[in-house]
Short mmCIF file of C-alpha atoms in Angstrom, two decimals:
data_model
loop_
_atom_site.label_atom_id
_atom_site.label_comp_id
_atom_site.label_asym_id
_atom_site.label_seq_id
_atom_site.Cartn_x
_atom_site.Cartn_y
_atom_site.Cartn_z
CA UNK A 378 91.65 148.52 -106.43
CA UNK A 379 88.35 148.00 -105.61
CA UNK A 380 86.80 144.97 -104.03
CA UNK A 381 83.22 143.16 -104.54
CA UNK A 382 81.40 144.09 -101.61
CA UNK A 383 79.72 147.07 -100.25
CA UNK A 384 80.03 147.60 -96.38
CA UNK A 385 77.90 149.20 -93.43
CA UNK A 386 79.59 151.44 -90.77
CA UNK A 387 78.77 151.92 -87.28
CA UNK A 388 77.61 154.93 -86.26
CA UNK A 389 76.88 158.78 -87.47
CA UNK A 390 80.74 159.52 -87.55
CA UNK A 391 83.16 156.85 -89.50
CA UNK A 392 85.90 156.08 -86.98
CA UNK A 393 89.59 156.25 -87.65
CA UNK A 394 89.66 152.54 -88.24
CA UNK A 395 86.77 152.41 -90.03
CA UNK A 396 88.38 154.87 -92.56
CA UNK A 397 91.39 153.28 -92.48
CA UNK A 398 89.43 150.18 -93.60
CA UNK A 399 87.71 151.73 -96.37
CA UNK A 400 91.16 153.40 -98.06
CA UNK A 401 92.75 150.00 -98.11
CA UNK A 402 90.08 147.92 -98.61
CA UNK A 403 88.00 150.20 -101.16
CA UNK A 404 84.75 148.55 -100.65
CA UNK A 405 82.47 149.33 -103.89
CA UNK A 406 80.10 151.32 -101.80
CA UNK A 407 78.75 151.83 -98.55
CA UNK A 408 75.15 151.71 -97.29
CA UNK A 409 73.46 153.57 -94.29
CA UNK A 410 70.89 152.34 -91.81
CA UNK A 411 68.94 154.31 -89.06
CA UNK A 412 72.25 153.85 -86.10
CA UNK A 413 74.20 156.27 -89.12
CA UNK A 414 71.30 158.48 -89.01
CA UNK A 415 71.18 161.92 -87.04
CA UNK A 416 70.81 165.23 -88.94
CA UNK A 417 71.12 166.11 -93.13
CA UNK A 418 74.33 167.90 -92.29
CA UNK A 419 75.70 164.81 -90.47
CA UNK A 420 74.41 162.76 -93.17
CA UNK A 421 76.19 164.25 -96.04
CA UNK A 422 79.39 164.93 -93.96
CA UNK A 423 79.58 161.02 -93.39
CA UNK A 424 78.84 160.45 -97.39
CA UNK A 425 81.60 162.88 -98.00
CA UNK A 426 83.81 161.15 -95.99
CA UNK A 427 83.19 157.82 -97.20
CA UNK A 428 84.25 158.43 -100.61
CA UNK A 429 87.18 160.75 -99.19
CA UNK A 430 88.45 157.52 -98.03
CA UNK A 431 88.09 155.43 -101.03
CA UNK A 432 88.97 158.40 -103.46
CA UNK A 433 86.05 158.07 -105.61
CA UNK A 434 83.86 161.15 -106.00
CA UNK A 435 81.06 158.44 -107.62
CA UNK A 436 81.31 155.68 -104.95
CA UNK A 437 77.78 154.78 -104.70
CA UNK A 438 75.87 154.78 -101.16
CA UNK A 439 73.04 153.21 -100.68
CA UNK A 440 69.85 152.84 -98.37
CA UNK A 441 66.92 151.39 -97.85
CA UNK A 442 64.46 153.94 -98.15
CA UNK A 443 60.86 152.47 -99.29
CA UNK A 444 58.21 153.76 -97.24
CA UNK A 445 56.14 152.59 -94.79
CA UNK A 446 58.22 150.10 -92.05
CA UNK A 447 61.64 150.38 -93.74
CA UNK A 448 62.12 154.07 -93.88
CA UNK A 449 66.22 155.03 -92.43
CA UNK A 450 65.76 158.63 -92.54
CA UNK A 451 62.92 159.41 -90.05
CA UNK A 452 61.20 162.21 -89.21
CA UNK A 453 60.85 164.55 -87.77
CA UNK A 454 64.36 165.30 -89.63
CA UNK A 455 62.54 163.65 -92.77
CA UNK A 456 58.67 162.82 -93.80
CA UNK A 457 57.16 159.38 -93.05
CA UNK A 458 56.45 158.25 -96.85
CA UNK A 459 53.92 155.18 -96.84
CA UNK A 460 54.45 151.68 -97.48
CA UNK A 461 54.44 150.09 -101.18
CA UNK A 462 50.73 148.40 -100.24
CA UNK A 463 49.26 151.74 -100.25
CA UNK A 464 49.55 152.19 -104.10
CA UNK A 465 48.51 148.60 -104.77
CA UNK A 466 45.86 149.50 -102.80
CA UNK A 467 44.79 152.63 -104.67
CA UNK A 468 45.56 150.50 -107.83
CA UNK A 469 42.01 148.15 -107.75
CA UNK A 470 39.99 151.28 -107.82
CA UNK A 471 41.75 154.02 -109.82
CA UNK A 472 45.14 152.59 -111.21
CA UNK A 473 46.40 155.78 -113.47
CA UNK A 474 45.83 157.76 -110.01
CA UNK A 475 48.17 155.05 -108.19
CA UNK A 476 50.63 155.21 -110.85
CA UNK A 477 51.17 158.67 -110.14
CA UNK A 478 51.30 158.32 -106.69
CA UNK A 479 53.86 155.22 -106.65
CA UNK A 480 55.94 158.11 -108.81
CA UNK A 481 55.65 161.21 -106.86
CA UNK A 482 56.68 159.34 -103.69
CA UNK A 483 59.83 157.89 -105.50
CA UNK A 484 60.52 161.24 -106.71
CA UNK A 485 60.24 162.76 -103.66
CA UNK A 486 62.44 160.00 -101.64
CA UNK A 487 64.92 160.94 -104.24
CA UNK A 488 64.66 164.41 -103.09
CA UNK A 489 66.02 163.96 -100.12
CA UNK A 490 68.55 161.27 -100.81
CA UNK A 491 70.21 163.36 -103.59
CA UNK A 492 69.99 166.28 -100.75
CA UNK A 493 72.46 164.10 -98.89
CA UNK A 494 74.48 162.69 -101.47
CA UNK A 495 72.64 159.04 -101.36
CA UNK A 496 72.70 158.29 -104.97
CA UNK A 497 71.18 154.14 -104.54
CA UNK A 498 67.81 153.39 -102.77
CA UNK A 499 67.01 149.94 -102.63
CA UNK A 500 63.66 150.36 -104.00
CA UNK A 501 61.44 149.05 -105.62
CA UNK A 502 60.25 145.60 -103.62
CA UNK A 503 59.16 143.62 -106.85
CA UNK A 504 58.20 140.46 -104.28
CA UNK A 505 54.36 139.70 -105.25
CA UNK A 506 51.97 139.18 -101.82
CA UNK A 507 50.69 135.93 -100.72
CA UNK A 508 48.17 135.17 -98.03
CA UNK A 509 50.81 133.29 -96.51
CA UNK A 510 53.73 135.89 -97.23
CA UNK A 511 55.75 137.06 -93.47
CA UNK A 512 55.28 140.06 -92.19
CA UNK A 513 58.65 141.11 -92.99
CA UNK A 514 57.51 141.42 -96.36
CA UNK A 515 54.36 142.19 -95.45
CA UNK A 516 53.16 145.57 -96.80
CA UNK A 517 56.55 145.98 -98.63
CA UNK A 518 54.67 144.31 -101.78
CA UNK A 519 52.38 146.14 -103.42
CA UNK A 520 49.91 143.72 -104.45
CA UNK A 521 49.03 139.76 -105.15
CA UNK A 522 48.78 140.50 -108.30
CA UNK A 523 52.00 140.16 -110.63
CA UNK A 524 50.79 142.29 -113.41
CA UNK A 525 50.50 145.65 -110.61
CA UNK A 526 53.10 145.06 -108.65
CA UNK A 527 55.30 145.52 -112.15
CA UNK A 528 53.50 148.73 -113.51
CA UNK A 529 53.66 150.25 -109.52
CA UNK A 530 57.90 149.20 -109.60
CA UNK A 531 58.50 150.80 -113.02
CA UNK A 532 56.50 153.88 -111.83
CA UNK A 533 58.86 153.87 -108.53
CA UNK A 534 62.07 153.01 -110.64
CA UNK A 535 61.12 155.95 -112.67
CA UNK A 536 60.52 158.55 -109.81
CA UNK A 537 63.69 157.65 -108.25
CA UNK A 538 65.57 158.31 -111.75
CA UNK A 539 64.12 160.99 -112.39
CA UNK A 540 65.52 162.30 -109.05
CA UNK A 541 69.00 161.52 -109.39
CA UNK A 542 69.18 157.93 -107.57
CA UNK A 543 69.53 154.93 -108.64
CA UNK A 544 66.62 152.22 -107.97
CA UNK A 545 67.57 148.29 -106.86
CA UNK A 546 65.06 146.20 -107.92
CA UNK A 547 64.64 143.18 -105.15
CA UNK A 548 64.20 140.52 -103.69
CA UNK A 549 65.52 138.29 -107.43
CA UNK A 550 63.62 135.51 -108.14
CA UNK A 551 60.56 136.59 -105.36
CA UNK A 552 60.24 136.45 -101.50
CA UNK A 553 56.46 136.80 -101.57
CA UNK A 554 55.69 132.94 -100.59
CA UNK A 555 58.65 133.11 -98.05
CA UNK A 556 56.57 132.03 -94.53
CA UNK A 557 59.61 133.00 -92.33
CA UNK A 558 61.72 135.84 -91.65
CA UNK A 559 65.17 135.78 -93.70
CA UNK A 560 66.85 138.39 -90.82
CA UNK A 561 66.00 135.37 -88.35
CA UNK A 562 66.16 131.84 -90.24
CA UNK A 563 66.69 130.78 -93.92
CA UNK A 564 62.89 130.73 -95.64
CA UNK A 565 62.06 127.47 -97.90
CA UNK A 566 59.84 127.71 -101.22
CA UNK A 567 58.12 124.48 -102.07
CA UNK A 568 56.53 125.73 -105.07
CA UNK A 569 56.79 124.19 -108.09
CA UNK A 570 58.50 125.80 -111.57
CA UNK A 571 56.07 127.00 -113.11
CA UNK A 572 54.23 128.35 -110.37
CA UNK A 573 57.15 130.62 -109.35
CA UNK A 574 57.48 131.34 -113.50
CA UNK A 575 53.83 132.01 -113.81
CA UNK A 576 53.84 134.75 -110.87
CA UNK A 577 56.57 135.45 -108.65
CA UNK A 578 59.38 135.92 -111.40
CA UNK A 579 57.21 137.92 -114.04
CA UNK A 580 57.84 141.70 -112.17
CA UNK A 581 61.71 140.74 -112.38
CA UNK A 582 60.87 139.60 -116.21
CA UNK A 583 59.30 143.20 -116.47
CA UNK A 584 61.72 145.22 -114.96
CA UNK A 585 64.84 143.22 -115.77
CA UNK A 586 66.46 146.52 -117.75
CA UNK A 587 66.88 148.28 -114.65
CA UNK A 588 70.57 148.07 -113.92
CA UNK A 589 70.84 147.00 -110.17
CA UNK A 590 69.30 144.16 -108.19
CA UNK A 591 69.01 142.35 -104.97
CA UNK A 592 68.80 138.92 -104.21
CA UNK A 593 66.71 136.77 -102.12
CA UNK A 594 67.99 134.78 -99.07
CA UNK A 595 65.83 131.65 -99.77
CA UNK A 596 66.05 128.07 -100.64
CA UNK A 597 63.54 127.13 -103.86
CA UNK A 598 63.52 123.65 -103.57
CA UNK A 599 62.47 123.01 -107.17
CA UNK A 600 65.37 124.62 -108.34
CA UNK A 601 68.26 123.69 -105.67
CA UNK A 602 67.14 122.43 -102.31
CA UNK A 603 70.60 122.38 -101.20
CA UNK A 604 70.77 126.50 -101.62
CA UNK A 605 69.50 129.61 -100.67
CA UNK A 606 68.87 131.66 -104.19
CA UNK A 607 71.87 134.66 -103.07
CA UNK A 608 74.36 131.47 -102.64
CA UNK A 609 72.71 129.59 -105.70
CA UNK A 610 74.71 129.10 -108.81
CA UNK A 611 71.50 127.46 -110.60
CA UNK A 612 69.34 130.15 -109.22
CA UNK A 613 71.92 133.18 -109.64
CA UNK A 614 72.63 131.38 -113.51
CA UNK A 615 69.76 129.94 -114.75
CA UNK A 616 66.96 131.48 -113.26
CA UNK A 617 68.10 135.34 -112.55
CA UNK A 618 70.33 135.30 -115.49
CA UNK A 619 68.76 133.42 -118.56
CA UNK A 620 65.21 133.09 -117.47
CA UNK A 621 64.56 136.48 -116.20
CA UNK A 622 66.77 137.78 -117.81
CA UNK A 623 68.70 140.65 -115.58
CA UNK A 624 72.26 141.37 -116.67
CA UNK A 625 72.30 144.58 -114.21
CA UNK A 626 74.86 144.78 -111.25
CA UNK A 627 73.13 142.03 -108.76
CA UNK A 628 73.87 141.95 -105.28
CA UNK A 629 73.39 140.06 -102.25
CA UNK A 630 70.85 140.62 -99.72
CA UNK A 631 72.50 141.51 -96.30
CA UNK A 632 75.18 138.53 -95.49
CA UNK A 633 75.08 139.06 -91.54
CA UNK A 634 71.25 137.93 -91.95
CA UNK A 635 70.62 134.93 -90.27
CA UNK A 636 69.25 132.56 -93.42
CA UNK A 637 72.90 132.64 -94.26
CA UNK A 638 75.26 129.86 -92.18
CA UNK A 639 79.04 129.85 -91.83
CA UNK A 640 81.89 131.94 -90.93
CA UNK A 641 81.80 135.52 -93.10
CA UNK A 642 84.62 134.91 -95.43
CA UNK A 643 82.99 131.52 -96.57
CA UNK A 644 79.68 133.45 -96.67
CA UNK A 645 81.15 136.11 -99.22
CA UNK A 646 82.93 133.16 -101.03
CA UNK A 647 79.67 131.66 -101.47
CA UNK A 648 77.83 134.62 -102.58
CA UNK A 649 80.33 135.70 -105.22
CA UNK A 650 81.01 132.27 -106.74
CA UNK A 651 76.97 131.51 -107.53
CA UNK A 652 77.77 134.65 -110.24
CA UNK A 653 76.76 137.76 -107.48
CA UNK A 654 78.35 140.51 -108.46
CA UNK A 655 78.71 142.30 -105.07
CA UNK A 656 78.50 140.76 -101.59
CA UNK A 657 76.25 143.04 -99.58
CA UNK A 658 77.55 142.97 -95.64
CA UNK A 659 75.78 145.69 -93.44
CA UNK A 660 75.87 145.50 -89.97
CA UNK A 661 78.85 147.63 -89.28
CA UNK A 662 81.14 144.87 -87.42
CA UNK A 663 84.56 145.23 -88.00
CA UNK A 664 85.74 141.69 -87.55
CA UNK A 665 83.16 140.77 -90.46
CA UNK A 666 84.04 143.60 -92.53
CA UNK A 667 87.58 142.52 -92.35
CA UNK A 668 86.45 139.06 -92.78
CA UNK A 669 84.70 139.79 -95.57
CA UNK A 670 87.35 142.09 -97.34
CA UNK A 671 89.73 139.28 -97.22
CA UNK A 672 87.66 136.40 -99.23
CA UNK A 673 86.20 138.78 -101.81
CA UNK A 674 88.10 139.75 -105.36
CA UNK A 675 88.59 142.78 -106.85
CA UNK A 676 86.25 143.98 -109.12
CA UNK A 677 86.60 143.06 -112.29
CA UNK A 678 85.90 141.82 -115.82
CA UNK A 679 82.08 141.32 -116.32
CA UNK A 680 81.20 142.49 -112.86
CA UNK A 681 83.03 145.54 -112.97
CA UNK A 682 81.07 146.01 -116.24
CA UNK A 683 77.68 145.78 -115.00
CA UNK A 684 78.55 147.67 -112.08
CA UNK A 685 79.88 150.84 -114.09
CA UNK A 686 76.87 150.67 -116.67
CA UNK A 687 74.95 150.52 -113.72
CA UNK A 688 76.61 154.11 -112.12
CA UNK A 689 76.79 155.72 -116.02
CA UNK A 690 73.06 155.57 -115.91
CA UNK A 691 72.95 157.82 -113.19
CA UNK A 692 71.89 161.26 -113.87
CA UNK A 693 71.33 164.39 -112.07
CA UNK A 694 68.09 165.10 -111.08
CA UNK A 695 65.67 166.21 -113.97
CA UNK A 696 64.45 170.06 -113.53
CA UNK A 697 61.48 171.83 -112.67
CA UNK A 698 60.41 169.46 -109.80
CA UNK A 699 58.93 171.49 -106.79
CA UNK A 700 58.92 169.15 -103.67
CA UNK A 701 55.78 171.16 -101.85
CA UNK A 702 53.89 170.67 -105.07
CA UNK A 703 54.28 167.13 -105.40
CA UNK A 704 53.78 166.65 -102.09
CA UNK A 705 50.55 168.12 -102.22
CA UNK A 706 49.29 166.32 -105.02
CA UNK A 707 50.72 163.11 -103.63
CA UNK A 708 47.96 163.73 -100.72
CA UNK A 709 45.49 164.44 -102.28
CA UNK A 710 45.61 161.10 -104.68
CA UNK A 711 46.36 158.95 -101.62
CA UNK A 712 44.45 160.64 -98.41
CA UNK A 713 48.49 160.11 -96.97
CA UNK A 714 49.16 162.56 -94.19
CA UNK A 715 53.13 161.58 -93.58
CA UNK A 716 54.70 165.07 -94.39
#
């Protein structure tokens, strides 16, 4: 049966106890960073075996492939794509131009996921800049503007779909005013309502049809100072929920990240009870994985349900897309000379 969480592995090859692991713990997916990554061949070989071990031809596996700084398939095996900012960029001066572009470079990261058999990129970031926003964030946002960085994510939810994989929209309700790092200590909003309404939840209002999402690892204190938003049953309910208005599959951020405290199993716990759907854990460690595996349920009732609408709206890639061709043209909107 399979259980709420999706796990990380540890290197390029799964090992005989992580695939052991996997057929009796049947995580709902599994999600790849740059220690998994060596060649395409290697790639899909360890997708293959992956859902080998959990018997499901459609287990989803995910990445984090965006652009710019948080790009797991590198070249010179793969081309460097740029970061999110870029478009934004492009957007002040000729926004139908930047539209395009923020398409053709989803489309084209879908390219070579589907090539591997990647079928979730955890793209777009939705997370509107501040002049006060970390650098982890950084150029991951397109823009300070609200209105942009929604038309840029639908364009990159779009290019990804239209490429066979499915887009994660993140981080749920905003990470823009975060001022720390989330991988390194647990970020505190002190904006008020309806300053987060007015701007950093209106690209998650926009996009809240797409079917997956990611949330943030942050404590909003004027909507539970006791919390971060992942761990949040007020922020998870009544903000992500209701006031946004995303029923898609929503899943944690990474668990091992450092904003989180306690032991993994209470972690997971946690995550699943503030109405997560999936507890996100990706660092690979067995003793966590284990952990983890023990204090999550199986999937069921109205998470299972968003989770399989969520994989029925995946499609195979739409025909007559030429990669050298939209590479080309995604050059000459941008100046970008990644390939």
């Amino acid at each position: 049966m399979t259980k709420a969480f999706v796990s990380g592995c540890a290197g390029p090859v799964l090992t005989a106890d992580e695939i052991s692991f996997f057929r009796e713990e049947d995580p709902w997916g599994l999600i790849l960073f740059a220690r998994n990554i060596e060649t395409p061949d290697q790639v899909r070989k360890l997708t293959q075996a992956f859902r080998a071990a959990v018997g499901r031809k459609d287990a989803p596996v995910l990445i984090d492939q965006e652009g710019g700084r948080v790009q797991r398939l590198k070249p010179p095996q793969w081309p460097k794509y740029p970061a999110p900012k870029l478009y934004g960029d492009l957007y002040e001066s000729q926004p139908e131009q930047a539209l395009r572009a923020a398409w053709l470079g989803a489309r084209l990261i879908a390219a070579d996921l589907h090539d591997l058999g990647i079928t979730v990129d955890c793209l777009p970031c939705l997370d509107v800049g501040f002049p006060e926003t970390v650098d982890a964030i950084g150029d991951r946002a397109f823009s300070t503007d609200p209105d942009v960085v929604a038309r840029l994510g639908q364009a990159m939810v779009d290019g990804a779909m239209a490429g066979g994989v499915l887009p994660v929209i993140k981080h749920i309700p905003g990470h823009g005013r975060a001022r720390v790092d989330s991988h390194l200590e647990l970020p505190r909003v002190d904006a008020d309502k309806s300053s987060l309404e007015s701007v950093d939840f209106l690209p998650f209002k926009a996009l809240s049809h797409v079917s997956l999402g990611m949330t943030a690892h942050i404590v909003y204190e004027a909507i539970d100072d006791a919390n971060p938003g992942t761990q949040s049953r007020r922020v998870v309910q009544e903000i992500i929920r209701t006031e946004i208005g995303f029923d898609g599959c929503l899943m944690s951020d990474d668990m091992s990240m450092k904003a989180l405290g306690g032991d993994f199993d209470e972690r997971a716990r946690k995550i699943l009870q503030a109405g997560c759907d999936i507890a996100l854990h990706c660092n690979g460690d067995m003793n966590e994985m284990r952990d983890v595996a023990r204090a999550v349920p199986v999937l069921e009732g109205e998470a299972k349900q968003r989770c399989d609408r969520a994989l029925n709206e995946l499609k195979p890639p739409r025909p007559g897309f030429r990669k050298q061709e939209a590479w080309n043209e995604l050059q000459s909107l941008t100046g970008w000379q990644g390939m």
